Amino acid sequence: MGRTPCCEKVGLKRGRWTAEEDAILSDYIQAHGEGSWRSLPKNAGLMRCGKSCRLRWINYLRSDLRRGNISKEEENIIAYLHASIGNRWSQIAAHLPGRTDNEVKNYWNSHLSRKIIPSRRPSNPPNITILPNVNKRKGRTSRSAMKINKTYRQSTIPNPKVAAPQEQHTTKQTNVDPCATSYEDEMLSFINILEPEMLTMDGGSIGSVANEPAASVINEGKDGVKAVSELVEVGGTSSSNADSFDVWNDWDFDVEDCVLGLGGEEDDTMLSWPWESTTIDDDDFLGVDAWFQS
DNA sequence: AAAGAGTTCAACCGCTCCCGA
DNA sequence: GTCGGGAGCGGTTGAACTCTT
């Protein structure tokens, strides 16, 4: 016995919405409010699936939607956030007032993915150790995992599958010019729009980099200047931090890779970089700037 | 001008999350 | 603790539109 379908599909209309249907849906929601999508079509007199109604309202009919082209600023935010958190379109859209996840997703797929990805990868990538991602949720958590997480959340026993949180690094910022470059301003504004939980990824013992922070951390120095550190482990876990930095510098430092360590993006993995330097210096920004302008 | 190729984006689909019974 | 329903999310599809030849 399978689960009940969200609606009886027989006899339901599909495809493009007509102006008349839009009007019916808008009127109904204005009168009764959002929600109860399952029963809405029946109550409103629409021959549509509840999910279809919800989608139409959220992506098209809502009055707070922002119409028109994605601005350069919005594009930058999408690029930054996608680099950081991957295809979590609803989270990205949440930072763009009036934009929907569908719109962001479409914009990424049709514009940004082509614009960014082909140019951002080095032709000869260094040896990157891919570590298990214990912090970031990729897609949906399985029911079993949810159950386990819930159990540990509600108890004082640490979940052995999740690395113990480490104290967040505090950086005495010395390299960043207070008269920041435009890119630095962009970077900091990007950092500011990230949600707090995204900024404080837990570190911990993962694989062969035990006792090293396992994820990138946005550090805030006493002077209030923030920097991204602990980015991506380069050159294998055995190489020194200095080696790692050199290898990294062979690439053009690029912001997408820079923030990649915040969450990782492939196959539940996370890239981490136990790089002791916790600042981004001017040279780094030059590389990022070049990438971003390309 | 027409046809084919490429692009865009609204809508659909399947899966998972969340929560109440 | 389990089950089921409502809702949300991300991937995919395909019609409509635009560009190129």
CSV table of C-alpha atoms (C1' of nucleotides) in Angstrom, one decimal:
chain,number,residue,atom,x,y,z
A,1,MET,CA,0.0,0.0,0.0
A,2,GLY,CA,1.7,3.2,-1.1
A,3,ARG,CA,1.1,6.6,0.4
A,4,THR,CA,-1.9,8.6,-0.7
A,5,PRO,CA,-1.1,10.8,-3.6
A,6,CYS,CA,-1.2,14.5,-2.8
A,7,CYS,CA,-4.2,14.9,-5.0
A,8,GLU,CA,-6.4,12.9,-7.4
A,9,LYS,CA,-4.7,13.4,-10.7
A,10,VAL,CA,-7.5,12.3,-12.9
A,11,GLY,CA,-9.3,15.2,-14.4
A,12,LEU,CA,-6.9,17.8,-13.2
A,13,LYS,CA,-5.6,20.5,-15.4
A,14,ARG,CA,-1.9,20.7,-16.0
A,15,GLY,CA,0.5,23.0,-17.8
A,16,ARG,CA,0.4,26.8,-18.1
A,17,TRP,CA,-2.0,28.7,-15.9
A,18,THR,CA,-4.5,31.0,-17.5
A,19,ALA,CA,-5.2,34.5,-16.3
A,20,GLU,CA,-8.6,33.3,-15.1
A,21,GLU,CA,-7.1,30.6,-12.9
A,22,ASP,CA,-4.5,33.1,-11.6
A,23,ALA,CA,-7.4,35.4,-10.6
A,24,ILE,CA,-9.3,32.7,-8.8
A,25,LEU,CA,-6.2,31.6,-6.9
A,26,SER,CA,-5.2,35.1,-5.9
A,27,ASP,CA,-8.7,36.0,-4.8
A,28,TYR,CA,-9.0,32.8,-2.8
A,29,ILE,CA,-5.7,33.3,-1.0
A,30,GLN,CA,-6.4,36.9,-0.3
A,31,ALA,CA,-9.7,36.0,1.2
A,32,HIS,CA,-8.5,32.9,3.1
A,33,GLY,CA,-4.8,33.2,3.4
A,34,GLU,CA,-2.0,30.8,2.4
A,35,GLY,CA,-1.9,27.2,3.5
A,36,SER,CA,-4.1,24.2,3.3
A,37,TRP,CA,-2.9,23.7,-0.2
A,38,ARG,CA,-4.4,20.2,-0.4
A,39,SER,CA,-7.9,21.4,0.0
A,40,LEU,CA,-7.4,24.8,-1.6
A,41,PRO,CA,-8.2,23.7,-5.2
A,42,LYS,CA,-11.4,22.1,-4.3
A,43,ASN,CA,-12.5,25.0,-2.1
A,44,ALA,CA,-11.5,27.6,-4.7
A,45,GLY,CA,-13.0,25.7,-7.6
A,46,LEU,CA,-9.7,25.1,-9.4
A,47,MET,CA,-9.0,21.9,-11.3
A,48,ARG,CA,-5.5,21.9,-10.2
A,49,CYS,CA,-3.3,19.9,-7.8
A,50,GLY,CA,-2.7,21.6,-4.5
A,51,LYS,CA,1.0,21.6,-5.1
A,52,SER,CA,0.6,23.3,-8.4
A,53,CYS,CA,-1.5,26.0,-6.7
A,54,ARG,CA,1.2,26.5,-4.1
A,55,LEU,CA,3.9,26.7,-6.7
A,56,ARG,CA,2.0,29.2,-8.8
A,57,TRP,CA,1.3,31.4,-5.8
A,58,ILE,CA,4.8,31.3,-4.4
A,59,ASN,CA,6.6,31.7,-7.7
A,60,TYR,CA,4.4,33.9,-9.6
A,61,LEU,CA,1.3,35.5,-7.9
A,62,ARG,CA,2.6,36.7,-4.6
A,63,SER,CA,2.5,40.4,-4.4
A,64,ASP,CA,6.0,40.7,-2.8
A,65,LEU,CA,7.8,39.2,-5.7
A,66,ARG,CA,10.4,41.3,-7.4
A,67,ARG,CA,10.0,41.2,-11.1
A,68,GLY,CA,12.6,42.0,-13.7
A,69,ASN,CA,16.2,41.0,-14.4
A,70,ILE,CA,18.5,39.8,-11.7
A,71,SER,CA,20.8,42.7,-10.9
A,72,LYS,CA,24.6,42.5,-10.8
A,73,GLU,CA,24.4,42.7,-7.0
A,74,GLU,CA,22.0,39.9,-6.8
A,75,GLU,CA,24.1,37.9,-9.2
A,76,ASN,CA,27.1,38.3,-6.9
A,77,ILE,CA,25.1,37.2,-3.9
A,78,ILE,CA,23.9,34.1,-5.8
A,79,ALA,CA,27.4,33.3,-6.9
A,80,TYR,CA,28.8,33.7,-3.4
A,81,LEU,CA,26.1,31.7,-1.7
A,82,HIS,CA,26.1,29.0,-4.2
A,83,ALA,CA,29.8,28.6,-3.7
A,84,SER,CA,29.2,28.4,-0.1
A,85,ILE,CA,26.2,26.3,0.4
A,86,GLY,CA,25.7,24.6,-3.0
A,87,ASN,CA,22.3,24.0,-4.5
A,88,ARG,CA,20.2,25.1,-1.5
A,89,TRP,CA,18.1,27.4,-3.6
A,90,SER,CA,15.6,28.3,-0.9
A,91,GLN,CA,18.3,29.4,1.4
A,92,ILE,CA,19.9,31.5,-1.3
A,93,ALA,CA,16.6,33.0,-2.3
A,94,ALA,CA,16.0,33.9,1.3
A,95,HIS,CA,18.8,36.4,1.0
A,96,LEU,CA,17.2,37.9,-2.1
A,97,PRO,CA,14.0,39.7,-1.2
A,98,GLY,CA,11.3,39.1,-3.8
A,99,ARG,CA,13.2,36.3,-5.5
A,100,THR,CA,12.0,32.7,-5.4
A,101,ASP,CA,14.1,29.6,-5.2
A,102,ASN,CA,12.9,28.6,-8.6
A,103,GLU,CA,14.0,31.8,-10.1
A,104,VAL,CA,17.4,31.6,-8.4
A,105,LYS,CA,17.8,28.0,-9.5
A,106,ASN,CA,16.8,28.9,-13.1
A,107,TYR,CA,19.1,31.8,-13.2
A,108,TRP,CA,22.0,29.8,-11.9
A,109,ASN,CA,21.4,27.0,-14.4
A,110,SER,CA,20.9,29.3,-17.4
A,111,HIS,CA,23.4,32.0,-16.6
A,112,LEU,CA,25.8,31.6,-13.7
A,113,SER,CA,26.8,28.0,-14.0
A,114,ARG,CA,28.1,28.6,-17.5
A,115,LYS,CA,29.7,31.8,-16.5
A,116,ILE,CA,31.5,30.6,-13.4
A,117,ILE,CA,32.3,27.0,-13.5
A,118,PRO,CA,34.2,26.7,-16.7
A,119,SER,CA,36.7,29.4,-15.7
A,120,ARG,CA,37.0,28.8,-12.0
A,121,ARG,CA,38.7,25.4,-12.0
A,122,PRO,CA,42.5,25.2,-12.4
A,123,SER,CA,43.6,23.2,-15.3
A,124,ASN,CA,46.0,21.3,-13.1
A,125,PRO,CA,44.3,21.0,-9.8
A,126,PRO,CA,46.3,20.2,-6.7
A,127,ASN,CA,45.8,17.1,-4.7
A,128,ILE,CA,42.9,17.8,-2.5
A,129,THR,CA,42.0,15.5,0.2
A,130,ILE,CA,38.2,15.1,0.4
A,131,LEU,CA,37.0,14.6,3.9
A,132,PRO,CA,33.7,13.3,5.1
A,133,ASN,CA,31.3,16.1,5.7
A,134,VAL,CA,30.0,15.8,9.1
A,135,ASN,CA,28.5,19.2,9.4
A,136,LYS,CA,26.6,20.1,6.3
A,137,ARG,CA,23.4,18.5,5.4
A,138,LYS,CA,23.3,17.7,1.7
A,139,GLY,CA,19.8,17.2,0.5
A,140,ARG,CA,17.4,15.7,2.9
A,141,THR,CA,18.5,13.9,6.0
A,142,SER,CA,17.3,10.3,6.0
A,143,ARG,CA,14.7,9.4,8.5
A,144,SER,CA,17.1,7.1,10.3
A,145,ALA,CA,19.7,9.9,10.5
A,146,MET,CA,17.0,12.3,11.7
A,147,LYS,CA,16.1,9.9,14.4
A,148,ILE,CA,19.7,9.6,15.5
A,149,ASN,CA,20.3,13.4,15.4
A,150,LYS,CA,17.1,14.0,17.4
A,151,THR,CA,18.2,11.5,20.0
A,152,TYR,CA,21.6,13.2,20.4
A,153,ARG,CA,20.1,16.7,20.4
A,154,GLN,CA,17.9,15.8,23.2
A,155,SER,CA,20.6,14.2,25.3
A,156,THR,CA,23.8,15.4,26.7
A,157,ILE,CA,25.7,12.6,25.1
A,158,PRO,CA,27.7,13.8,22.0
A,159,ASN,CA,26.9,12.2,18.8
A,160,PRO,CA,30.0,10.1,17.8
A,161,LYS,CA,29.1,10.6,14.2
A,162,VAL,CA,29.4,14.3,14.5
A,163,ALA,CA,32.7,15.9,15.3
A,164,ALA,CA,32.9,17.8,18.6
A,165,PRO,CA,32.6,21.5,18.2
A,166,GLN,CA,35.8,23.4,18.6
A,167,GLU,CA,36.2,26.8,19.9
A,168,GLN,CA,35.8,29.3,17.2
A,169,HIS,CA,39.1,30.9,16.2
A,170,THR,CA,39.7,34.5,17.0
A,171,THR,CA,41.9,36.3,14.7
A,172,LYS,CA,44.0,39.2,15.3
A,173,GLN,CA,43.5,40.7,11.9
A,174,THR,CA,46.6,42.4,10.6
A,175,ASN,CA,46.6,41.9,6.8
A,176,VAL,CA,43.4,43.5,5.7
A,177,ASP,CA,43.6,47.1,4.9
A,178,PRO,CA,40.9,49.0,6.8
A,179,CYS,CA,40.5,51.0,3.6
A,180,ALA,CA,39.2,47.8,2.1
A,181,THR,CA,39.2,47.2,-1.6
A,182,SER,CA,35.9,47.0,-3.3
A,183,TYR,CA,36.3,43.3,-3.4
A,184,GLU,CA,36.9,43.1,0.3
A,185,ASP,CA,33.8,45.1,0.8
A,186,GLU,CA,31.9,42.7,-1.3
A,187,MET,CA,33.4,39.8,0.7
A,188,LEU,CA,32.5,41.3,4.0
A,189,SER,CA,29.0,42.1,2.9
A,190,PHE,CA,28.8,38.5,1.7
A,191,ILE,CA,29.9,37.3,5.1
A,192,ASN,CA,27.4,39.6,6.8
A,193,ILE,CA,24.5,38.1,4.9
A,194,LEU,CA,25.4,34.6,5.8
A,195,GLU,CA,23.3,33.1,8.5
A,196,PRO,CA,25.2,32.6,11.8
A,197,GLU,CA,25.1,28.9,11.7
A,198,MET,CA,26.8,28.9,8.4
A,199,LEU,CA,29.6,31.0,9.8
A,200,THR,CA,30.3,28.7,12.7
A,201,MET,CA,30.9,25.4,11.3
A,202,ASP,CA,32.0,22.9,13.8
A,203,GLY,CA,35.6,21.7,13.7
A,204,GLY,CA,36.7,18.4,15.1
A,205,SER,CA,38.5,15.2,14.5
A,206,ILE,CA,37.9,14.0,11.1
A,207,GLY,CA,40.0,11.5,9.2
A,208,SER,CA,43.6,12.2,9.3
A,209,VAL,CA,43.4,15.8,10.3
A,210,ALA,CA,42.4,15.0,13.9
A,211,ASN,CA,42.4,18.1,16.1
A,212,GLU,CA,42.5,20.4,13.2
A,213,PRO,CA,39.5,22.5,12.4
A,214,ALA,CA,37.5,20.5,9.8
A,215,ALA,CA,35.8,23.3,8.2
A,216,SER,CA,36.3,26.8,7.2
A,217,VAL,CA,35.5,29.4,9.8
A,218,ILE,CA,34.7,33.0,9.5
A,219,ASN,CA,36.8,34.6,12.1
A,220,GLU,CA,36.2,37.9,13.7
A,221,GLY,CA,39.1,39.7,15.2
A,222,LYS,CA,38.9,41.9,18.2
A,223,ASP,CA,38.9,44.8,15.8
A,224,GLY,CA,35.7,43.4,14.3
A,225,VAL,CA,37.3,42.6,11.0
A,226,LYS,CA,36.4,39.2,9.7
A,227,ALA,CA,38.3,36.7,7.6
A,228,VAL,CA,37.8,33.3,6.2
A,229,SER,CA,40.2,30.6,7.3
A,230,GLU,CA,40.7,26.9,7.5
A,231,LEU,CA,39.6,26.6,4.0
A,232,VAL,CA,40.6,23.7,1.9
A,233,GLU,CA,43.2,21.1,2.7
A,234,VAL,CA,45.6,21.0,-0.2
A,235,GLY,CA,48.4,18.6,-1.0
A,236,GLY,CA,47.3,15.9,1.3
A,237,THR,CA,47.0,15.7,5.0
A,238,SER,CA,50.6,15.1,5.6
A,239,SER,CA,51.9,18.2,4.0
A,240,SER,CA,52.7,21.2,6.0
A,241,ASN,CA,50.5,24.2,6.1
A,242,ALA,CA,53.2,26.1,4.3
A,243,ASP,CA,53.2,23.5,1.5
A,244,SER,CA,49.5,23.6,1.4
A,245,PHE,CA,49.5,27.3,1.0
A,246,ASP,CA,52.0,27.2,-1.8
A,247,VAL,CA,50.1,24.6,-3.7
A,248,TRP,CA,47.0,26.6,-3.2
A,249,ASN,CA,48.7,29.7,-4.5
A,250,ASP,CA,49.5,27.9,-7.7
A,251,TRP,CA,45.8,28.3,-8.5
A,252,ASP,CA,44.4,31.6,-8.8
A,253,PHE,CA,42.8,31.9,-5.4
A,254,ASP,CA,39.2,32.1,-6.1
A,255,VAL,CA,36.3,32.9,-3.9
A,256,GLU,CA,34.2,30.0,-4.8
A,257,ASP,CA,36.9,27.7,-3.7
A,258,CYS,CA,37.5,29.9,-0.8
A,259,VAL,CA,34.1,29.6,0.6
A,260,LEU,CA,33.6,26.0,-0.6
A,261,GLY,CA,35.1,24.9,2.6
A,262,LEU,CA,32.1,26.3,4.4
A,263,GLY,CA,30.0,23.4,3.3
A,264,GLY,CA,31.5,21.3,0.7
A,265,GLU,CA,29.3,20.4,-2.2
A,266,GLU,CA,30.0,17.0,-3.6
A,267,ASP,CA,28.8,13.6,-2.3
A,268,ASP,CA,28.5,14.5,1.4
A,269,THR,CA,32.1,15.5,1.4
A,270,MET,CA,33.8,18.5,2.8
A,271,LEU,CA,37.0,20.1,1.8
A,272,SER,CA,38.9,21.5,4.7
A,273,TRP,CA,42.2,23.2,4.8
A,274,PRO,CA,44.1,23.4,8.0
A,275,TRP,CA,45.8,26.6,7.0
A,276,GLU,CA,47.1,28.5,9.9
A,277,SER,CA,47.0,31.9,8.3
A,278,THR,CA,43.6,33.2,9.2
A,279,THR,CA,43.6,36.2,7.1
A,280,ILE,CA,43.1,36.9,3.5
A,281,ASP,CA,45.7,39.2,2.2
A,282,ASP,CA,45.7,41.6,-0.7
A,283,ASP,CA,47.2,39.1,-3.1
A,284,ASP,CA,44.4,36.7,-2.4
A,285,PHE,CA,41.9,39.4,-3.2
A,286,LEU,CA,43.6,40.2,-6.4
A,287,GLY,CA,43.1,36.6,-7.5
A,288,VAL,CA,39.5,36.6,-6.5
A,289,ASP,CA,38.9,39.9,-8.1
A,290,ALA,CA,40.4,38.7,-11.4
A,291,TRP,CA,38.2,35.6,-11.2
A,292,PHE,CA,35.1,37.6,-10.5
A,293,GLN,CA,35.7,40.0,-13.2
A,294,SER,CA,36.4,37.3,-15.7
B,1,DA,C1',12.0,34.3,-44.6
B,2,DA,C1',12.4,29.8,-42.9
B,3,DA,C1',14.3,26.1,-40.4
B,4,DG,C1',17.1,24.3,-36.9
B,5,DA,C1',19.7,25.0,-32.7
B,6,DG,C1',20.1,26.9,-28.4
B,7,DT,C1',18.2,29.1,-24.3
B,8,DT,C1',14.9,30.3,-20.8
B,9,DC,C1',11.8,29.6,-17.3
B,10,DA,C1',7.2,28.0,-15.6
B,11,DA,C1',5.6,23.9,-14.0
B,12,DC,C1',5.9,19.1,-12.7
B,13,DC,C1',7.7,15.2,-10.0
B,14,DG,C1',9.6,12.6,-6.5
B,15,DC,C1',11.6,12.7,-2.3
B,16,DT,C1',12.2,14.3,2.5
B,17,DC,C1',10.9,17.1,6.5
B,18,DC,C1',7.9,18.2,10.2
B,19,DC,C1',4.4,17.6,13.2
B,20,DG,C1',0.2,16.0,15.1
B,21,DA,C1',-2.8,11.9,16.2
C,1,DG,C1',7.2,4.8,18.9
C,2,DT,C1',4.7,4.7,14.7
C,3,DC,C1',2.0,6.4,11.1
C,4,DG,C1',0.1,9.5,7.9
C,5,DG,C1',-0.8,14.0,5.9
C,6,DG,C1',0.6,18.6,4.7
C,7,DA,C1',4.2,21.2,3.2
C,8,DG,C1',8.8,22.3,1.2
C,9,DC,C1',12.8,21.4,-1.5
C,10,DG,C1',15.7,20.4,-5.5
C,11,DG,C1',16.1,18.1,-9.9
C,12,DT,C1',14.0,17.7,-14.3
C,13,DT,C1',11.1,18.5,-18.2
C,14,DG,C1',9.2,20.7,-22.1
C,15,DA,C1',6.8,24.6,-24.3
C,16,DA,C1',7.8,29.0,-25.7
C,17,DC,C1',11.0,32.1,-27.1
C,18,DT,C1',15.4,33.8,-29.3
C,19,DC,C1',19.3,33.4,-32.0
C,20,DT,C1',22.0,31.7,-35.9
C,21,DT,C1',22.7,30.1,-40.4
